[in-house]
């Protein structure tokens, strides 16, 4: 059973379904008696109406040592990865942060570790304007769980399920760098570490490691996309996996033009073009935005100056196709799944 089948089967079936939201056509209110709940399981955040115009959005994200970050991960990096991943779900909704809660499980209270962790955590809460409002502290295997709260205009919120066939498919930034860095850190031969390390200059390596250690939630872009994009998701599990979630929620498919995906110099230097494309399509931890926008927004978005790329189109067909050199093939997402029966190369046990 995959992670998403598990959620859908045990927790989603009676609450609306992880991917069934748009397709089953059932109003959420039939399961949730409070009319203020606008969106439940299945999107980057849940949404609860606050007033005539706005909704509160909320999401929780957990990072476990040995699974989401290596045991050797520096405390400042644990903080930035955990908070970046959590805040990214607000960006995916186009929301403005209100605050966060930190549930911290620690094997022991080591002052130097806590000093470094809390300093970086505080720096980023100030940078992203997401003040720490509470939390919970327990002893146990190292785990960081962060709940984020934000606010968004209800009618414009970037839901996963509102993309339409014919919409353009866009992505922000360059993908694949963080997952290449993880492969590098894990010394994983099955992802051709030799290809990753061969020819890699210090600058390129530092650049990749920075992307892995310091995810940058695209908060400003998400808010700019309100009223322009029809749907969005943040890329945490890999482009193909998350595009799959967006398509499934919208009940459509997509055609992705591989040549339109930009390859960063650092990633190309580290991995070569073919391996780089694998990291870009399948690797996770990018925390860029993948979004849909009507064709009439194409010029506005393309000429806006944001670091965004039009990489394909949504289709009424349910498949996701990757087109390259004039031919198209069916995409097979291998993105991160906690309960995939056979661990993926590069995944910590
Ligand atoms: P994201 O990658 O955006 O953080 P996830 O892939 O973790 O989202 O989760 C997908 C959806 O499933 C989200 O809407 C999330 O709230 C929901 N979800 C995950 N785990 C559970 C659970 N145990 N119970 C209810 N809903 C869950
Ligand atoms: Mg998300």
Short mmCIF file of C-alpha atoms and ligand atoms in Angstrom, two decimals:
data_model
loop_
_atom_site.label_atom_id
_atom_site.label_comp_id
_atom_site.label_asym_id
_atom_site.label_seq_id
_atom_site.Cartn_x
_atom_site.Cartn_y
_atom_site.Cartn_z
CA UNK A 1 0.00 0.00 0.00
CA UNK A 2 1.42 3.40 -0.91
CA UNK A 3 1.36 6.41 1.39
CA UNK A 4 -1.50 7.97 -0.56
CA UNK A 5 -3.54 4.78 -0.75
CA UNK A 6 -3.13 4.49 3.01
CA UNK A 7 -4.31 8.07 3.63
CA UNK A 8 -7.19 7.70 1.20
CA UNK A 9 -8.29 4.32 2.52
CA UNK A 10 -8.06 4.85 6.27
CA UNK A 11 -8.44 8.59 6.70
CA UNK A 12 -9.76 9.99 3.44
CA UNK A 13 -12.57 7.65 2.47
CA UNK A 14 -14.98 9.05 5.02
CA UNK A 15 -13.62 12.56 4.83
CA UNK A 16 -13.68 13.01 1.07
CA UNK A 17 -10.70 11.11 -0.32
CA UNK A 18 -7.21 12.32 -1.04
CA UNK A 19 -7.72 12.37 -4.77
CA UNK A 20 -11.45 12.04 -4.96
CA UNK A 21 -12.11 15.61 -3.95
CA UNK A 22 -12.95 17.04 -7.33
CA UNK A 23 -14.15 13.90 -9.01
CA UNK A 24 -16.65 12.50 -6.57
CA UNK A 25 -18.55 15.77 -6.77
CA UNK A 26 -19.63 15.50 -3.14
CA UNK A 27 -19.74 18.73 -1.25
CA UNK A 28 -17.45 18.68 1.76
CA UNK A 29 -20.35 19.77 3.92
CA UNK A 30 -21.95 16.35 3.57
CA UNK A 31 -19.08 15.00 5.72
CA UNK A 32 -18.17 18.02 7.72
CA UNK A 33 -21.04 19.72 9.51
CA UNK A 34 -19.28 23.08 9.89
CA UNK A 35 -20.07 25.17 6.82
CA UNK A 36 -16.95 27.25 7.35
CA UNK A 37 -14.70 24.35 6.27
CA UNK A 38 -13.93 25.05 2.61
CA UNK A 39 -11.33 22.39 1.94
CA UNK A 40 -10.30 19.25 3.83
CA UNK A 41 -8.01 16.32 3.15
CA UNK A 42 -6.26 16.28 -0.20
CA UNK A 43 -4.75 19.70 -0.72
CA UNK A 44 -1.56 21.36 0.51
CA UNK A 45 -3.57 23.00 3.31
CA UNK A 46 -7.07 22.74 4.68
CA UNK A 47 -9.15 25.92 4.45
CA UNK A 48 -11.61 27.32 7.00
CA UNK A 49 -13.60 30.45 6.22
CA UNK A 50 -12.65 33.33 8.45
CA UNK A 51 -14.83 36.16 7.18
CA UNK A 52 -16.64 37.27 4.03
CA UNK A 53 -13.43 37.46 2.03
CA UNK A 54 -10.71 35.33 3.61
CA UNK A 55 -10.02 31.81 4.88
CA UNK A 56 -7.53 30.45 7.35
CA UNK A 57 -5.30 27.78 5.83
CA UNK A 58 -3.49 25.19 7.93
CA UNK A 59 -1.08 22.34 7.34
CA UNK A 60 1.22 20.10 9.40
CA UNK A 61 4.49 18.61 8.22
CA UNK A 62 6.77 16.12 10.02
CA UNK A 63 10.45 15.47 9.41
CA UNK A 64 12.05 12.35 10.91
CA UNK A 65 15.78 11.83 11.34
CA UNK A 66 17.12 9.12 9.05
CA UNK A 67 14.19 9.51 6.69
CA UNK A 68 13.80 13.19 5.82
CA UNK A 69 17.33 14.17 6.73
CA UNK A 70 20.51 12.19 7.39
CA UNK A 71 21.64 11.48 10.94
CA UNK A 72 24.65 13.71 10.34
CA UNK A 73 22.47 16.71 9.46
CA UNK A 74 23.55 19.90 11.24
CA UNK A 75 20.92 21.29 13.66
CA UNK A 76 20.58 24.53 11.68
CA UNK A 77 19.86 22.49 8.56
CA UNK A 78 17.28 20.37 10.40
CA UNK A 79 15.54 23.62 11.33
CA UNK A 80 15.65 25.17 7.86
CA UNK A 81 14.53 22.00 6.08
CA UNK A 82 11.62 21.42 8.45
CA UNK A 83 10.37 25.00 8.48
CA UNK A 84 10.94 25.47 4.74
CA UNK A 85 8.93 22.35 3.91
CA UNK A 86 6.07 23.36 6.20
CA UNK A 87 5.85 26.97 5.01
CA UNK A 88 6.01 25.78 1.40
CA UNK A 89 2.47 24.40 1.79
CA UNK A 90 1.28 27.95 2.55
CA UNK A 91 3.03 29.17 -0.61
CA UNK A 92 1.26 26.44 -2.59
CA UNK A 93 -2.11 27.90 -1.55
CA UNK A 94 -1.06 31.49 -2.27
CA UNK A 95 -1.44 32.20 1.45
CA UNK A 96 0.15 34.81 3.65
CA UNK A 97 1.70 33.27 6.80
CA UNK A 98 0.20 34.00 10.21
CA UNK A 99 2.28 31.78 12.48
CA UNK A 100 3.57 28.30 13.26
CA UNK A 101 3.69 25.67 16.02
CA UNK A 102 6.76 23.53 16.67
CA UNK A 103 6.42 19.97 18.02
CA UNK A 104 9.92 18.83 18.80
CA UNK A 105 10.92 15.30 19.81
CA UNK A 106 14.52 15.05 21.02
CA UNK A 107 16.65 12.07 22.12
CA UNK A 108 18.24 14.32 24.77
CA UNK A 109 18.54 17.99 25.66
CA UNK A 110 21.93 18.96 24.19
CA UNK A 111 22.47 22.69 24.64
CA UNK A 112 24.75 23.22 21.65
CA UNK A 113 22.32 21.41 19.34
CA UNK A 114 19.33 23.34 20.66
CA UNK A 115 21.20 26.64 20.43
CA UNK A 116 22.03 26.15 16.76
CA UNK A 117 18.57 24.75 15.91
CA UNK A 118 16.65 27.50 17.66
CA UNK A 119 18.82 30.31 16.25
CA UNK A 120 18.18 29.21 12.67
CA UNK A 121 14.53 28.50 13.38
CA UNK A 122 14.09 32.01 14.75
CA UNK A 123 15.98 33.61 11.86
CA UNK A 124 13.68 31.94 9.35
CA UNK A 125 10.47 32.65 11.22
CA UNK A 126 11.46 36.33 11.03
CA UNK A 127 12.52 36.10 7.39
CA UNK A 128 9.26 34.45 6.32
CA UNK A 129 7.11 36.32 8.79
CA UNK A 130 5.74 33.18 10.41
CA UNK A 131 6.15 33.71 14.17
CA UNK A 132 6.31 30.73 16.50
CA UNK A 133 3.00 30.65 18.40
CA UNK A 134 3.37 27.43 20.39
CA UNK A 135 4.31 23.77 20.18
CA UNK A 136 5.13 20.67 22.15
CA UNK A 137 8.41 19.20 23.42
CA UNK A 138 8.95 15.50 24.11
CA UNK A 139 11.79 13.00 24.45
CA UNK A 140 12.25 10.31 21.80
CA UNK A 141 13.87 9.75 18.38
CA UNK A 142 14.63 13.10 16.69
CA UNK A 143 11.57 14.41 14.90
CA UNK A 144 10.40 17.91 14.00
CA UNK A 145 6.74 18.50 13.32
CA UNK A 146 5.57 21.96 12.28
CA UNK A 147 2.05 23.25 11.90
CA UNK A 148 1.63 26.39 9.83
CA UNK A 149 -1.29 28.79 9.74
CA UNK A 150 -1.96 31.35 7.05
CA UNK A 151 -4.63 33.45 5.43
CA UNK A 152 -5.82 33.65 1.84
CA UNK A 153 -8.69 35.17 -0.14
CA UNK A 154 -11.10 32.23 -0.32
CA UNK A 155 -12.21 32.63 -3.92
CA UNK A 156 -8.66 32.97 -5.23
CA UNK A 157 -6.89 30.29 -3.15
CA UNK A 158 -4.68 28.02 -5.26
CA UNK A 159 -6.35 24.63 -4.89
CA UNK A 160 -4.98 21.46 -6.45
CA UNK A 161 -8.31 20.55 -7.97
CA UNK A 162 -9.07 23.61 -10.11
CA UNK A 163 -6.77 23.08 -13.14
CA UNK A 164 -8.58 22.80 -16.47
CA UNK A 165 -7.72 20.95 -19.69
CA UNK A 166 -6.06 23.47 -22.00
CA UNK A 167 -4.40 25.39 -19.14
CA UNK A 168 -0.67 25.95 -19.44
CA UNK A 169 1.60 23.92 -17.16
CA UNK A 170 4.19 26.04 -15.36
CA UNK A 171 6.95 25.41 -12.88
CA UNK A 172 9.10 27.79 -10.87
CA UNK A 173 12.88 27.65 -10.51
CA UNK A 174 15.22 24.81 -11.36
CA UNK A 175 14.37 21.34 -10.15
CA UNK A 176 16.47 18.36 -9.15
CA UNK A 177 19.27 20.10 -7.27
CA UNK A 178 18.16 19.08 -3.77
CA UNK A 179 17.69 15.41 -4.67
CA UNK A 180 21.08 15.34 -6.42
CA UNK A 181 22.59 16.76 -3.23
CA UNK A 182 20.91 14.04 -1.18
CA UNK A 183 22.34 11.38 -3.50
CA UNK A 184 25.72 13.00 -3.06
CA UNK A 185 25.37 13.04 0.74
CA UNK A 186 24.20 9.46 0.90
CA UNK A 187 27.02 8.21 -1.27
CA UNK A 188 24.41 6.09 -3.00
CA UNK A 189 25.94 4.07 -5.81
CA UNK A 190 22.57 3.13 -7.29
CA UNK A 191 22.06 6.75 -8.29
CA UNK A 192 25.49 6.83 -9.89
CA UNK A 193 27.33 8.81 -7.32
CA UNK A 194 30.31 8.69 -9.61
CA UNK A 195 28.27 10.68 -12.12
CA UNK A 196 27.21 13.06 -9.38
CA UNK A 197 30.71 13.60 -8.08
CA UNK A 198 32.62 13.41 -11.33
CA UNK A 199 33.59 16.84 -12.53
CA UNK A 200 31.76 18.58 -9.74
CA UNK A 201 33.50 21.78 -8.73
CA UNK A 202 33.25 23.02 -5.17
CA UNK A 203 30.90 25.83 -6.23
CA UNK A 204 28.49 23.45 -7.91
CA UNK A 205 28.56 21.12 -4.95
CA UNK A 206 27.97 23.96 -2.51
CA UNK A 207 25.12 25.21 -4.70
CA UNK A 208 23.42 21.80 -4.69
CA UNK A 209 23.93 21.28 -0.97
CA UNK A 210 22.51 24.74 -0.30
CA UNK A 211 19.32 23.80 -2.16
CA UNK A 212 18.97 20.67 -0.02
CA UNK A 213 19.73 22.35 3.30
CA UNK A 214 17.85 25.61 2.71
CA UNK A 215 14.54 25.12 0.92
CA UNK A 216 12.96 28.42 -0.01
CA UNK A 217 9.17 28.47 0.10
CA UNK A 218 7.89 30.50 -2.86
CA UNK A 219 5.59 32.65 -0.75
CA UNK A 220 5.78 35.81 -2.85
CA UNK A 221 5.22 33.94 -6.10
CA UNK A 222 2.27 32.04 -4.64
CA UNK A 223 0.59 35.28 -3.61
CA UNK A 224 1.30 36.89 -6.99
CA UNK A 225 -0.37 33.93 -8.69
CA UNK A 226 -3.69 34.58 -6.90
CA UNK A 227 -6.22 35.44 -9.59
CA UNK A 228 -3.75 34.42 -12.31
CA UNK A 229 -3.16 30.69 -11.76
CA UNK A 230 -6.05 28.25 -11.68
CA UNK A 231 -4.34 25.62 -9.48
CA UNK A 232 -1.02 24.92 -7.78
CA UNK A 233 0.95 22.42 -5.73
CA UNK A 234 4.40 22.65 -4.19
CA UNK A 235 6.94 20.12 -5.37
CA UNK A 236 7.97 18.13 -2.31
CA UNK A 237 7.84 14.57 -3.63
CA UNK A 238 9.15 15.12 -7.17
CA UNK A 239 7.70 16.92 -10.22
CA UNK A 240 6.00 13.86 -11.74
CA UNK A 241 4.54 12.72 -8.42
CA UNK A 242 3.21 16.15 -7.47
CA UNK A 243 2.00 16.94 -10.99
CA UNK A 244 0.20 13.60 -10.69
CA UNK A 245 -1.50 14.77 -7.48
CA UNK A 246 -2.57 18.02 -9.12
CA UNK A 247 -3.89 16.23 -12.22
CA UNK A 248 -5.72 13.60 -10.16
CA UNK A 249 -7.35 16.26 -7.99
CA UNK A 250 -8.42 18.17 -11.12
CA UNK A 251 -9.54 15.04 -13.01
CA UNK A 252 -7.28 15.78 -15.98
CA UNK A 253 -3.85 14.85 -17.40
CA UNK A 254 -0.87 16.75 -18.76
CA UNK A 255 1.72 16.79 -21.51
CA UNK A 256 5.15 17.84 -20.31
CA UNK A 257 7.75 19.13 -22.75
CA UNK A 258 11.08 17.87 -21.40
CA UNK A 259 13.17 20.37 -23.38
CA UNK A 260 11.29 23.25 -21.75
CA UNK A 261 12.48 22.23 -18.27
CA UNK A 262 15.55 24.30 -17.43
CA UNK A 263 18.62 22.41 -16.19
CA UNK A 264 20.78 24.34 -13.76
CA UNK A 265 24.49 24.60 -14.53
CA UNK A 266 25.34 23.13 -11.13
CA UNK A 267 23.12 20.11 -11.64
CA UNK A 268 24.33 19.53 -15.18
CA UNK A 269 27.95 19.75 -13.99
CA UNK A 270 27.23 17.35 -11.17
CA UNK A 271 25.17 14.74 -12.89
CA UNK A 272 25.25 15.15 -16.67
CA UNK A 273 22.11 15.92 -18.67
CA UNK A 274 20.44 12.50 -18.54
CA UNK A 275 20.87 11.97 -14.80
CA UNK A 276 20.00 15.62 -14.20
CA UNK A 277 16.66 15.07 -15.93
CA UNK A 278 16.01 12.07 -13.72
CA UNK A 279 16.57 14.19 -10.61
CA UNK A 280 14.39 16.97 -12.06
CA UNK A 281 11.46 14.68 -12.82
CA UNK A 282 11.65 12.20 -9.98
CA UNK A 283 13.67 13.80 -7.19
CA UNK A 284 11.96 15.55 -4.28
CA UNK A 285 12.68 18.40 -1.87
CA UNK A 286 12.57 21.14 -4.53
CA UNK A 287 9.80 23.19 -2.87
CA UNK A 288 9.19 25.01 -6.13
CA UNK A 289 5.64 25.59 -7.34
CA UNK A 290 3.99 23.62 -10.13
CA UNK A 291 0.90 25.45 -11.35
CA UNK A 292 -1.79 25.67 -13.99
CA UNK A 293 -2.86 28.91 -15.62
CA UNK A 294 -5.32 29.74 -18.39
CA UNK A 295 -3.72 30.47 -21.76
CA UNK A 296 -4.89 34.10 -21.58
CA UNK A 297 -2.49 34.55 -18.63
CA UNK A 298 0.49 33.27 -20.61
CA UNK A 299 2.02 36.62 -21.56
CA UNK A 300 1.36 38.18 -18.18
CA UNK A 301 3.09 35.31 -16.36
CA UNK A 302 5.84 34.82 -18.93
CA UNK A 303 6.78 38.49 -18.97
CA UNK A 304 6.38 39.05 -15.23
CA UNK A 305 10.04 38.62 -14.36
CA UNK A 306 9.37 35.70 -12.00
CA UNK A 307 11.67 32.72 -12.40
CA UNK A 308 8.96 30.55 -13.99
CA UNK A 309 8.90 28.23 -16.98
CA UNK A 310 6.05 27.06 -19.19
CA UNK A 311 6.72 23.35 -19.52
CA UNK A 312 3.57 21.94 -21.07
CA UNK A 313 -0.19 21.85 -21.11
CA UNK A 314 -3.01 20.17 -19.24
CA UNK A 315 -5.12 17.73 -21.23
CA UNK A 316 -8.56 16.20 -20.92
CA UNK A 317 -6.87 12.80 -21.19
CA UNK A 318 -6.00 11.46 -17.73
CA UNK A 319 -2.43 10.43 -18.59
CA UNK A 320 0.73 12.37 -17.92
CA UNK A 321 2.96 12.28 -20.99
CA UNK A 322 6.60 13.32 -21.25
CA UNK A 323 7.43 14.63 -24.72
CA UNK A 324 10.99 14.73 -25.94
CA UNK A 325 12.50 14.99 -29.44
CA UNK A 326 9.07 14.83 -31.03
CA UNK A 327 7.82 11.68 -29.29
CA UNK A 328 5.81 11.24 -26.10
CA UNK A 329 5.86 8.49 -23.49
CA UNK A 330 3.78 7.76 -20.42
CA UNK A 331 5.29 9.22 -17.25
CA UNK A 332 5.94 6.81 -14.38
CA UNK A 333 6.28 8.78 -11.15
CA UNK A 334 8.82 7.39 -8.72
CA UNK A 335 8.55 10.28 -6.29
CA UNK A 336 9.00 9.87 -2.59
CA UNK A 337 6.46 7.61 -0.90
CA UNK A 338 6.95 6.61 2.72
CA UNK A 339 5.26 3.24 2.29
CA UNK A 340 6.51 2.22 -1.11
CA UNK A 341 7.13 -1.56 -0.74
CA UNK A 342 10.68 -1.39 -2.15
CA UNK A 343 12.69 1.60 -0.96
CA UNK A 344 13.72 3.89 -3.77
CA UNK A 345 17.44 4.44 -4.34
CA UNK A 346 18.61 7.32 -2.21
CA UNK A 347 15.83 6.85 0.33
CA UNK A 348 17.00 6.44 3.89
CA UNK A 349 15.81 3.32 5.67
P1 LIG B 1 2.05 17.75 1.35
O1 LIG B 1 3.12 16.99 0.58
O2 LIG B 1 1.48 18.89 0.61
O3 LIG B 1 2.49 18.09 2.76
P2 LIG B 1 0.95 15.20 1.87
O4 LIG B 1 1.41 14.48 0.65
O5 LIG B 1 1.75 15.03 3.11
O6 LIG B 1 0.83 16.75 1.51
O7 LIG B 1 -0.54 14.82 2.19
C1 LIG B 1 -1.52 14.78 1.17
C2 LIG B 1 -2.87 15.11 1.77
O8 LIG B 1 -3.24 14.10 2.70
C3 LIG B 1 -2.90 16.43 2.54
O9 LIG B 1 -4.11 17.08 2.28
C4 LIG B 1 -2.82 16.00 3.99
O10 LIG B 1 -3.46 16.92 4.86
C5 LIG B 1 -3.55 14.66 3.97
N1 LIG B 1 -3.10 13.73 5.02
C6 LIG B 1 -1.86 13.19 5.17
N2 LIG B 1 -1.82 12.34 6.22
C7 LIG B 1 -3.06 12.34 6.75
C8 LIG B 1 -3.65 11.68 7.86
N3 LIG B 1 -2.95 10.84 8.62
N4 LIG B 1 -4.95 11.94 8.11
C9 LIG B 1 -5.66 12.80 7.37
N5 LIG B 1 -5.16 13.45 6.30
C10 LIG B 1 -3.88 13.22 5.98
MG1 LIG B 2 2.51 20.38 -0.42
#
